[in-house]
Tab-separated table of C-alpha atoms in Angstrom:
chain	number	residue	atom	x	y	z
A	1	MET	CA	-14.845	-11.942	26.723
A	2	LYS	CA	-13.969	-9.008	24.476
A	3	GLY	CA	-17.432	-7.509	25.008
A	4	LEU	CA	-17.096	-7.928	28.797
A	5	LEU	CA	-13.736	-6.128	28.814
A	6	ARG	CA	-15.188	-3.365	26.677
A	7	HIS	CA	-18.078	-3.037	29.154
A	8	ILE	CA	-15.789	-2.990	32.202
A	9	PHE	CA	-13.100	-0.765	30.664
A	10	PRO	CA	-14.801	1.497	28.127
A	11	LEU	CA	-12.153	3.326	26.125
A	12	SER	CA	-12.671	6.760	24.692
A	13	LEU	CA	-11.598	7.564	21.157
A	14	ARG	CA	-8.736	9.638	22.532
A	15	VAL	CA	-7.398	6.743	24.623
A	16	ARG	CA	-7.797	4.359	21.682
A	17	PHE	CA	-5.904	6.784	19.437
A	18	LEU	CA	-3.205	7.276	22.073
A	19	LEU	CA	-2.714	3.543	22.701
A	20	ALA	CA	-2.671	2.690	19.002
A	21	THR	CA	-0.211	5.461	18.140
A	22	ALA	CA	1.993	4.681	21.141
A	23	GLY	CA	2.063	1.038	20.048
A	24	VAL	CA	3.108	2.036	16.539
A	25	VAL	CA	5.799	4.373	17.909
A	26	LEU	CA	7.060	1.618	20.235
A	27	VAL	CA	7.275	-0.956	17.437
A	28	LEU	CA	8.984	1.490	15.070
A	29	SER	CA	11.393	2.602	17.803
A	30	LEU	CA	12.289	-1.013	18.558
A	31	ALA	CA	12.761	-1.763	14.869
A	32	TYR	CA	14.870	1.323	14.177
A	33	GLY	CA	16.808	0.828	17.408
A	34	MET	CA	17.603	-2.803	16.634
A	35	VAL	CA	18.708	-1.905	13.113
A	36	ALA	CA	20.903	0.884	14.476
A	37	LEU	CA	22.385	-1.342	17.186
A	38	VAL	CA	23.067	-4.205	14.798
A	39	GLY	CA	24.695	-1.767	12.386
A	40	TYR	CA	26.728	-0.298	15.229
A	41	SER	CA	27.770	-3.768	16.366
A	42	VAL	CA	28.935	-4.715	12.877
A	43	SER	CA	30.811	-1.432	12.572
A	44	PHE	CA	32.333	-1.978	16.016
A	45	ASP	CA	33.570	-5.452	15.034
A	46	LYS	CA	35.097	-4.116	11.816
A	47	THR	CA	36.843	-1.311	13.669
A	48	THR	CA	38.192	-3.717	16.273
A	49	PHE	CA	39.454	-6.055	13.550
A	50	ARG	CA	41.271	-3.202	11.789
A	51	LEU	CA	42.940	-2.146	15.041
A	52	LEU	CA	44.016	-5.698	15.842
A	53	ARG	CA	45.251	-6.166	12.270
A	54	GLY	CA	47.409	-3.067	12.717
A	55	GLU	CA	48.947	-4.677	15.806
A	56	SER	CA	49.529	-7.845	13.790
A	57	ASN	CA	51.297	-5.958	10.982
A	58	LEU	CA	53.485	-4.214	13.544
A	59	PHE	CA	54.696	-7.493	15.053
A	60	TYR	CA	55.262	-8.989	11.597
A	61	MET	CA	57.525	-6.068	10.743
A	62	LEU	CA	59.444	-6.521	14.016
A	63	ALA	CA	59.778	-10.294	13.649
A	64	LYS	CA	63.080	-11.925	12.521
A	65	TRP	CA	63.741	-15.526	11.481
A	66	GLU	CA	67.105	-16.802	12.614
A	67	ASN	CA	68.396	-20.338	13.068
A	68	GLY	CA	64.952	-21.924	12.658
A	69	ALA	CA	63.411	-19.730	15.314
A	70	ILE	CA	61.584	-16.460	15.357
A	71	ASP	CA	62.483	-13.491	17.448
A	72	VAL	CA	60.640	-10.200	17.884
A	73	ASP	CA	62.917	-7.255	18.576
A	74	ILE	CA	60.833	-4.540	20.216
A	75	PRO	CA	62.562	-1.137	20.298
A	76	GLU	CA	62.859	0.477	23.692
A	77	ASN	CA	61.244	3.720	22.554
A	78	LEU	CA	58.171	1.903	21.145
A	79	ASN	CA	55.062	2.241	23.317
A	80	MET	CA	53.633	-1.267	23.746
A	81	GLU	CA	50.965	-0.395	26.285
A	82	SER	CA	48.125	-1.349	23.927
A	83	PRO	CA	45.620	-3.742	25.583
A	84	THR	CA	46.523	-6.746	23.397
A	85	VAL	CA	48.414	-10.024	23.560
A	86	THR	CA	50.114	-11.343	20.396
A	87	LEU	CA	50.866	-14.992	19.517
A	88	ILE	CA	52.788	-16.184	16.430
A	89	TYR	CA	52.250	-19.650	14.890
A	90	ASP	CA	53.888	-21.426	11.982
A	91	GLU	CA	52.031	-22.996	9.074
A	92	LYS	CA	51.582	-26.268	11.017
A	93	GLY	CA	49.882	-24.529	13.944
A	94	LYS	CA	52.915	-24.661	16.269
A	95	LEU	CA	53.288	-21.760	18.674
A	96	LEU	CA	56.571	-20.005	17.833
A	97	TRP	CA	56.381	-16.908	20.026
A	98	ALA	CA	54.091	-15.339	22.648
A	99	GLN	CA	54.159	-11.768	23.866
A	100	ARG	CA	53.222	-12.959	27.358
A	101	ASP	CA	52.905	-16.355	28.941
A	102	VAL	CA	49.167	-16.962	29.354
A	103	PRO	CA	48.725	-20.779	29.333
A	104	TRP	CA	44.951	-20.879	29.003
A	105	LEU	CA	44.968	-18.478	26.055
A	106	ALA	CA	46.957	-20.726	23.705
A	107	LYS	CA	44.580	-23.596	24.441
A	108	ARG	CA	41.568	-21.537	23.334
A	109	ILE	CA	42.994	-20.831	19.855
A	110	GLN	CA	41.388	-23.348	17.486
A	111	PRO	CA	43.746	-24.936	14.898
A	112	GLU	CA	41.300	-24.335	12.042
A	113	TRP	CA	41.324	-20.602	12.832
A	114	LEU	CA	45.013	-20.463	11.839
A	115	LYS	CA	44.344	-21.513	8.246
A	116	ARG	CA	42.741	-18.254	7.080
A	117	ASN	CA	42.309	-14.608	7.968
A	118	GLY	CA	39.374	-14.076	10.312
A	119	PHE	CA	37.782	-12.466	13.344
A	120	HIS	CA	36.717	-14.650	16.284
A	121	GLU	CA	35.705	-14.483	19.934
A	122	ILE	CA	36.760	-16.557	22.935
A	123	GLU	CA	35.018	-16.934	26.284
A	124	ALA	CA	36.818	-16.774	29.627
A	125	ASP	CA	35.858	-16.533	33.265
A	126	VAL	CA	36.608	-13.466	35.355
A	127	ASP	CA	39.863	-14.868	36.785
A	128	SER	CA	41.171	-15.818	33.358
A	129	SER	CA	40.295	-12.401	31.958
A	130	SER	CA	42.100	-10.785	34.879
A	131	MET	CA	45.299	-12.672	33.923
A	132	LEU	CA	45.290	-10.994	30.483
A	133	LEU	CA	45.269	-7.498	31.944
A	134	ARG	CA	48.471	-5.786	33.055
A	135	ASN	CA	48.232	-2.392	34.632
A	136	ASN	CA	44.730	-1.417	33.534
A	137	HIS	CA	43.469	-0.657	37.017
A	138	GLU	CA	40.093	0.613	35.818
A	139	ILE	CA	39.228	-2.690	34.116
A	140	GLN	CA	40.692	-4.676	37.037
A	141	GLU	CA	38.414	-2.839	39.447
A	142	GLN	CA	35.405	-3.652	37.287
A	143	LEU	CA	36.401	-7.324	37.213
A	144	ASP	CA	36.892	-7.299	40.991
A	145	ALA	CA	33.401	-5.823	41.407
A	146	ILE	CA	31.949	-8.571	39.224
A	147	ARG	CA	33.878	-11.189	41.234
A	148	GLU	CA	32.597	-9.802	44.552
A	149	GLN	CA	29.014	-9.893	43.299
A	150	GLY	CA	29.407	-13.620	42.711
A	151	ASP	CA	28.570	-13.228	39.033
A	152	ASP	CA	29.952	-16.289	37.238
A	153	SER	CA	29.177	-14.997	33.743
A	154	GLU	CA	32.003	-15.342	31.223
A	155	MET	CA	33.830	-12.490	29.519
A	156	THR	CA	34.220	-12.236	25.743
A	157	HIS	CA	37.550	-11.353	24.087
A	158	SER	CA	38.003	-10.451	20.424
A	159	VAL	CA	40.608	-12.404	18.404
A	160	ALA	CA	42.033	-11.394	14.998
A	161	ILE	CA	43.862	-13.969	12.826
A	162	ASN	CA	46.157	-12.732	10.042
A	163	LEU	CA	48.104	-15.010	7.672
A	164	TYR	CA	51.367	-13.915	6.083
A	165	PRO	CA	52.755	-15.952	3.155
A	166	ALA	CA	56.284	-17.314	3.135
A	167	THR	CA	59.084	-15.155	1.779
A	168	SER	CA	62.790	-15.667	1.178
A	169	LYS	CA	63.528	-14.472	4.689
A	170	MET	CA	60.408	-15.635	6.549
A	171	PRO	CA	58.296	-18.795	6.563
A	172	GLN	CA	54.490	-18.663	6.459
A	173	LEU	CA	53.203	-17.221	9.720
A	174	SER	CA	49.818	-16.901	11.441
A	175	ILE	CA	49.751	-13.982	13.858
A	176	VAL	CA	47.024	-14.000	16.515
A	177	VAL	CA	46.174	-10.744	18.309
A	178	VAL	CA	43.839	-10.957	21.342
A	179	ASP	CA	42.071	-7.927	22.817
A	180	THR	CA	42.633	-8.163	26.575
A	181	ILE	CA	39.704	-5.895	27.486
A	182	PRO	CA	36.438	-7.889	27.592
A	183	VAL	CA	33.779	-6.744	25.154
A	184	GLU	CA	31.265	-6.451	28.008
A	185	LEU	CA	33.416	-3.818	29.741
A	186	LYS	CA	33.978	-1.580	26.721
A	187	ARG	CA	32.098	1.702	26.771
A	188	SER	CA	30.920	1.124	23.236
A	189	TYR	CA	29.212	-2.059	24.385
A	190	MET	CA	27.259	-0.157	27.028
A	191	VAL	CA	25.046	1.259	24.279
A	192	TRP	CA	23.095	-2.007	24.441
A	193	SER	CA	22.189	-1.423	28.084
A	194	TRP	CA	21.372	2.214	27.349
A	195	PHE	CA	18.930	1.257	24.649
A	196	ILE	CA	16.062	0.489	27.060
A	197	TYR	CA	16.545	3.850	28.781
A	198	VAL	CA	16.635	5.673	25.461
A	199	LEU	CA	13.445	3.897	24.417
A	200	ALA	CA	11.704	4.788	27.692
A	201	ALA	CA	12.773	8.424	27.381
A	202	ASN	CA	11.520	8.444	23.807
A	203	LEU	CA	8.079	7.249	24.891
A	204	LEU	CA	7.958	9.745	27.764
A	205	LEU	CA	8.640	12.552	25.313
A	206	VAL	CA	6.350	11.281	22.565
A	207	ILE	CA	3.257	10.395	24.643
A	208	PRO	CA	2.488	14.026	25.666
A	209	LEU	CA	2.830	15.055	22.023
A	210	LEU	CA	0.517	12.217	21.012
A	211	TRP	CA	-1.997	13.340	23.642
A	212	VAL	CA	-1.971	16.861	22.228
A	213	ALA	CA	-2.361	15.462	18.704
A	214	ALA	CA	-5.284	13.282	19.824
A	215	TRP	CA	-6.934	16.211	21.601
A	216	TRP	CA	-6.609	18.420	18.521
A	217	SER	CA	-7.691	15.687	16.073
A	218	LEU	CA	-10.802	14.736	18.062
A	219	ARG	CA	-11.996	18.268	18.821
A	220	PRO	CA	-14.619	18.149	16.015
A	221	ILE	CA	-16.148	15.020	17.579
A	222	GLU	CA	-16.243	16.675	21.016
A	223	SER	CA	-17.883	19.733	19.472
A	224	LEU	CA	-20.430	17.496	17.764
A	225	ALA	CA	-21.226	15.727	21.057
A	226	LYS	CA	-21.667	19.110	22.754
A	227	GLU	CA	-24.044	20.266	20.004
A	228	VAL	CA	-26.068	17.055	20.339
A	229	ARG	CA	-26.452	17.709	24.086
A	230	GLU	CA	-27.569	21.266	23.359
A	231	LEU	CA	-30.003	19.873	20.812
A	232	GLU	CA	-31.463	17.508	23.413
A	233	GLU	CA	-31.820	20.391	25.872
A	234	HIS	CA	-33.559	22.527	23.201
A	235	HIS	CA	-30.761	25.105	23.242
A	236	ARG	CA	-30.237	24.893	19.475
A	237	GLU	CA	-32.352	24.131	16.428
A	238	LYS	CA	-29.858	22.063	14.417
A	239	LEU	CA	-26.248	20.926	14.303
A	240	ASN	CA	-23.622	23.195	12.798
A	241	PRO	CA	-23.043	21.996	9.205
A	242	ASN	CA	-19.616	23.692	9.073
A	243	THR	CA	-17.576	20.759	10.349
A	244	THR	CA	-14.762	18.536	9.100
A	245	ARG	CA	-15.183	16.740	5.802
A	246	GLU	CA	-15.395	13.314	7.487
A	247	LEU	CA	-18.303	14.436	9.704
A	248	THR	CA	-20.217	16.439	7.089
A	249	ARG	CA	-22.322	13.470	5.957
A	250	LEU	CA	-23.076	12.452	9.549
A	251	VAL	CA	-24.104	15.988	10.553
A	252	SER	CA	-26.255	16.314	7.431
A	253	ASN	CA	-28.066	13.034	8.170
A	254	LEU	CA	-28.561	13.965	11.825
A	255	ASN	CA	-30.012	17.343	10.844
A	256	ARG	CA	-32.312	15.607	8.383
A	257	LEU	CA	-33.344	13.148	11.092
A	258	VAL	CA	-34.093	15.973	13.541
A	259	ARG	CA	-36.039	17.844	10.881
A	260	SER	CA	-38.020	14.710	10.000
A	261	GLU	CA	-38.845	14.066	13.654
A	262	ARG	CA	-40.052	17.625	14.077
A	263	GLU	CA	-42.122	17.361	10.923
A	264	ARG	CA	-43.554	14.073	12.190
A	265	TYR	CA	-44.429	15.717	15.494
A	266	ASP	CA	-46.020	18.646	13.666
A	267	LYS	CA	-48.016	16.224	11.527
A	268	TYR	CA	-49.308	14.399	14.593
A	269	ARG	CA	-50.260	17.694	16.183
A	270	THR	CA	-51.946	18.805	12.953
A	271	THR	CA	-53.794	15.492	12.729
A	272	LEU	CA	-55.099	15.894	16.275
A	273	THR	CA	-56.106	19.482	15.505
A	274	ASP	CA	-57.899	18.386	12.337
A	275	LEU	CA	-59.625	15.557	14.183
A	276	THR	CA	-60.754	17.937	16.935
A	277	HIS	CA	-62.021	20.408	14.365
A	278	SER	CA	-63.880	17.713	12.413
A	279	LEU	CA	-65.590	16.416	15.567
A	280	LYS	CA	-66.917	19.813	16.654
A	281	THR	CA	-69.800	19.857	14.184
A	282	PRO	CA	-71.254	16.351	14.847
A	283	LEU	CA	-70.811	16.830	18.587
A	284	ALA	CA	-72.607	20.171	18.406
A	285	VAL	CA	-75.451	18.556	16.429
A	286	MET	CA	-75.728	15.730	18.963
A	287	GLN	CA	-75.705	18.209	21.850
A	288	SER	CA	-78.430	20.282	20.199
A	289	THR	CA	-80.516	17.151	19.482
A	290	LEU	CA	-80.242	15.985	23.083
A	291	ARG	CA	-81.363	19.382	24.343
A	292	SER	CA	-84.348	19.292	21.974
A	293	LEU	CA	-85.159	15.769	23.103
A	294	ARG	CA	-84.969	16.778	26.764
A	295	GLY	CA	-87.238	19.771	26.105
A	296	GLU	CA	-89.628	17.443	24.300
A	297	LYS	CA	-89.351	19.530	21.162
A	298	ILE	CA	-88.693	16.349	19.151
A	299	SER	CA	-89.514	12.710	19.734
A	300	VAL	CA	-87.122	9.804	20.163
A	301	ASP	CA	-88.003	8.514	16.689
A	302	GLU	CA	-87.039	11.875	15.211
A	303	ALA	CA	-83.822	12.135	17.244
A	304	GLU	CA	-82.591	8.584	16.559
A	305	PRO	CA	-81.646	8.951	12.841
A	306	VAL	CA	-79.934	12.275	13.568
A	307	MET	CA	-77.900	10.767	16.396
A	308	LEU	CA	-76.988	7.665	14.338
A	309	GLU	CA	-75.887	9.821	11.414
A	310	GLN	CA	-73.625	11.958	13.611
A	311	ILE	CA	-72.207	8.881	15.365
A	312	SER	CA	-71.442	7.346	11.956
A	313	ARG	CA	-69.780	10.581	10.889
A	314	ILE	CA	-67.660	10.651	14.041
A	315	SER	CA	-66.677	7.014	13.490
A	316	GLN	CA	-65.694	7.752	9.900
A	317	GLN	CA	-63.639	10.772	10.917
A	318	ILE	CA	-61.794	8.852	13.635
A	319	GLY	CA	-61.142	5.935	11.263
A	320	TYR	CA	-59.876	8.287	8.566
A	321	TYR	CA	-57.403	10.097	10.806
A	322	LEU	CA	-56.237	6.876	12.465
A	323	HIS	CA	-55.584	5.400	9.030
A	324	ARG	CA	-53.764	8.555	8.011
A	325	ALA	CA	-51.608	8.487	11.144
A	326	SER	CA	-50.802	4.785	10.669
A	327	MET	CA	-49.691	5.435	7.095
A	328	ARG	CA	-47.352	8.179	8.291
A	329	SER	CA	-45.933	6.190	11.191
A	330	GLY	CA	-45.440	3.187	8.937
A	331	GLY	CA	-43.151	5.157	6.666
A	332	THR	CA	-39.444	5.216	7.233
A	333	LEU	CA	-37.529	8.275	8.277
A	334	LEU	CA	-35.668	10.057	5.520
A	335	SER	CA	-37.801	8.245	2.908
A	336	ARG	CA	-36.998	9.245	-0.666
A	337	GLU	CA	-39.182	6.879	-2.723
A	338	LEU	CA	-39.889	7.814	-6.334
A	339	HIS	CA	-43.449	7.535	-7.667
A	340	PRO	CA	-44.488	8.178	-11.293
A	341	ILE	CA	-47.148	10.918	-11.488
A	342	ALA	CA	-49.113	9.770	-14.542
A	343	PRO	CA	-50.481	6.443	-13.145
A	344	LEU	CA	-51.540	8.103	-9.873
A	345	LEU	CA	-53.500	10.877	-11.590
A	346	ASP	CA	-54.989	8.388	-14.074
A	347	SER	CA	-56.499	6.387	-11.206
A	348	LEU	CA	-57.884	9.556	-9.568
A	349	THR	CA	-59.485	10.878	-12.781
A	350	SER	CA	-60.988	7.460	-13.502
A	351	ALA	CA	-62.699	7.406	-10.093
A	352	LEU	CA	-63.893	11.027	-10.391
A	353	ASN	CA	-65.313	10.424	-13.866
A	354	LYS	CA	-67.585	7.757	-12.361
A	355	VAL	CA	-68.643	10.019	-9.496
A	356	TYR	CA	-69.473	12.984	-11.772
A	357	GLN	CA	-70.749	10.933	-14.688
A	358	ARG	CA	-74.191	12.563	-14.605
A	359	LYS	CA	-72.652	16.042	-14.580
A	360	GLY	CA	-70.634	15.195	-17.682
A	361	VAL	CA	-67.267	16.468	-16.416
A	362	ASN	CA	-64.407	16.162	-18.908
A	363	ILE	CA	-60.981	15.771	-17.220
A	364	SER	CA	-57.870	16.074	-19.405
A	365	LEU	CA	-54.270	15.313	-18.339
A	366	ASP	CA	-51.072	16.836	-19.732
A	367	ILE	CA	-48.273	14.806	-18.092
A	368	SER	CA	-44.991	13.390	-19.392
A	369	PRO	CA	-44.623	9.721	-18.388
A	370	GLU	CA	-41.078	10.232	-17.000
A	371	ILE	CA	-42.126	12.822	-14.373
A	372	THR	CA	-41.876	11.426	-10.829
A	373	PHE	CA	-42.796	12.501	-7.301
A	374	VAL	CA	-40.518	12.045	-4.267
A	375	GLY	CA	-42.401	11.441	-1.012
A	376	GLU	CA	-45.417	9.626	0.450
A	377	GLN	CA	-47.804	8.295	-2.171
A	378	ASN	CA	-50.832	8.382	0.177
A	379	ASP	CA	-50.286	12.063	0.996
A	380	PHE	CA	-50.041	12.887	-2.700
A	381	MET	CA	-53.245	10.966	-3.470
A	382	GLU	CA	-55.116	12.675	-0.598
A	383	VAL	CA	-54.082	16.205	-1.615
A	384	MET	CA	-54.690	15.721	-5.332
A	385	GLY	CA	-57.965	13.900	-4.630
A	386	ASN	CA	-59.296	16.872	-2.630
A	387	VAL	CA	-58.147	19.426	-5.218
A	388	LEU	CA	-59.570	17.480	-8.183
A	389	ASP	CA	-62.810	16.768	-6.322
A	390	ASN	CA	-63.295	20.506	-5.704
A	391	ALA	CA	-62.490	21.248	-9.351
A	392	CYS	CA	-65.059	18.690	-10.561
A	393	LYS	CA	-67.641	19.904	-8.046
A	394	TYR	CA	-67.459	23.592	-9.000
A	395	CYS	CA	-66.562	23.425	-12.720
A	396	LEU	CA	-69.049	23.823	-15.549
A	397	GLU	CA	-67.709	21.060	-17.766
A	398	PHE	CA	-63.929	21.039	-18.211
A	399	VAL	CA	-61.043	20.299	-15.821
A	400	GLU	CA	-57.430	20.317	-17.049
A	401	VAL	CA	-54.387	19.051	-15.125
A	402	SER	CA	-50.839	19.865	-16.332
A	403	VAL	CA	-47.604	18.777	-14.639
A	404	ARG	CA	-44.103	20.179	-15.278
A	405	GLN	CA	-40.724	19.441	-13.699
A	406	THR	CA	-38.246	22.345	-13.557
A	407	THR	CA	-34.493	22.153	-14.034
A	408	ASP	CA	-33.968	22.385	-10.257
A	409	SER	CA	-36.139	19.239	-9.745
A	410	HIS	CA	-39.193	21.134	-8.457
A	411	LEU	CA	-42.633	19.785	-9.392
A	412	HIS	CA	-45.316	22.208	-10.638
A	413	ILE	CA	-48.908	20.890	-10.801
A	414	LEU	CA	-51.548	23.197	-12.311
A	415	VAL	CA	-55.284	22.336	-11.951
A	416	GLU	CA	-57.666	24.538	-13.986
A	417	ASP	CA	-61.433	24.438	-14.450
A	418	ASP	CA	-64.064	26.575	-16.203
A	419	GLY	CA	-66.074	27.299	-13.046
A	420	PRO	CA	-66.689	30.691	-11.423
A	421	GLY	CA	-63.658	30.324	-9.128
A	422	ILE	CA	-63.115	31.793	-5.669
A	423	PRO	CA	-64.119	35.418	-5.139
A	424	GLN	CA	-61.180	37.811	-4.940
A	425	SER	CA	-62.071	38.777	-1.372
A	426	GLN	CA	-61.846	35.159	-0.135
A	427	ARG	CA	-58.723	33.925	-1.939
A	428	ARG	CA	-56.402	34.766	0.924
A	429	ALA	CA	-58.718	33.406	3.641
A	430	VAL	CA	-59.172	29.941	2.076
A	431	PHE	CA	-55.553	29.091	2.890
A	432	ASP	CA	-56.244	29.387	6.619
A	433	ARG	CA	-56.906	26.114	8.428
A	434	GLY	CA	-60.630	25.331	8.784
A	435	GLN	CA	-61.815	28.047	6.374
A	436	ARG	CA	-64.214	27.243	3.517
A	437	ALA	CA	-65.425	29.398	0.617
A	438	ASP	CA	-68.816	27.686	0.212
A	439	THR	CA	-70.192	28.358	3.709
């Protein structure tokens, strides 16, 4: 299923980066936002409790105990327009005094609340909450709007309980202060509903920045893809090695792969050229023999061994180059196999000593056993076999092979013999393809 989705909706690296980063930003924003909102809520509750406790202390200071009853003398010049309702209970939970007569409110106060200081909440419907409000027209209008919408959700009111110990002039009292404005209608509570809009605005602002960051971060990959296209269209020879550190190894391997493929192609072309060159002579001999046979200059019996010899030579040449090509194609690209030099040259000198036994050639080797060769073993054996065979063929008696490895890991192989050598005039020409010094 995952593979099918990937096939139907292939995602670029930029889109993957954008989605992943946006997801991380969303999760972090939610986490930070929730922590901030919870912290704000706790702070809001503490602030509300302190305000309600201040109201409670005010009424305790105004309260008087006379004739077994409590009376609260509120001065005329004291502003009592705060959105609260105060109730006073004795130590047995009996209601002694109420700031306003709200029957349902006293029923919602739990007896166990009156035994200790605390902060609580009570639930009420819209009509009950409306009874708590006096002249707060703004809140009344909001409640009326909720009532008209048919919303039957309950309102939440904060309640602060404060206990005051008995004194010589006052028995133990529990003063209850109720916030008449529902929590849901406070402006500070609206931050919860704003949170989703703040989060959406945050994403709308962050996503363009993330897109720019993704575009800038992935530019090296786009440049690499462009260079690969130019490489395919033969507009460049190799990839630019001056790239980011993460792509350096990839670019280096790709350049090595391209170079190896070109070398492989050149080797195939060289092999075909060598094969064509090697077939020219036997084909020319066969053509000349056929012309002589047609002109009756030679008989069939005389032409047959010549033709068979040339056919055998052609077959050998084709087999040799096919075997050589198969060895090259069988190798792996970017091969870096290590081969010790000494055993390879030992096997070659052993075979050549048997071939030139009658001539009495003496081949000596000066090789350290730890010296190695990096590359194709068959190519090394073919090259060294040809060089040593020529040395044995044209020497007088002695052939010496010395091998040295330099500090920069280059291999130097020196083959010397006591023969006449190549004339000075031909030394440059023998390095041209198809040229020989003995013809």
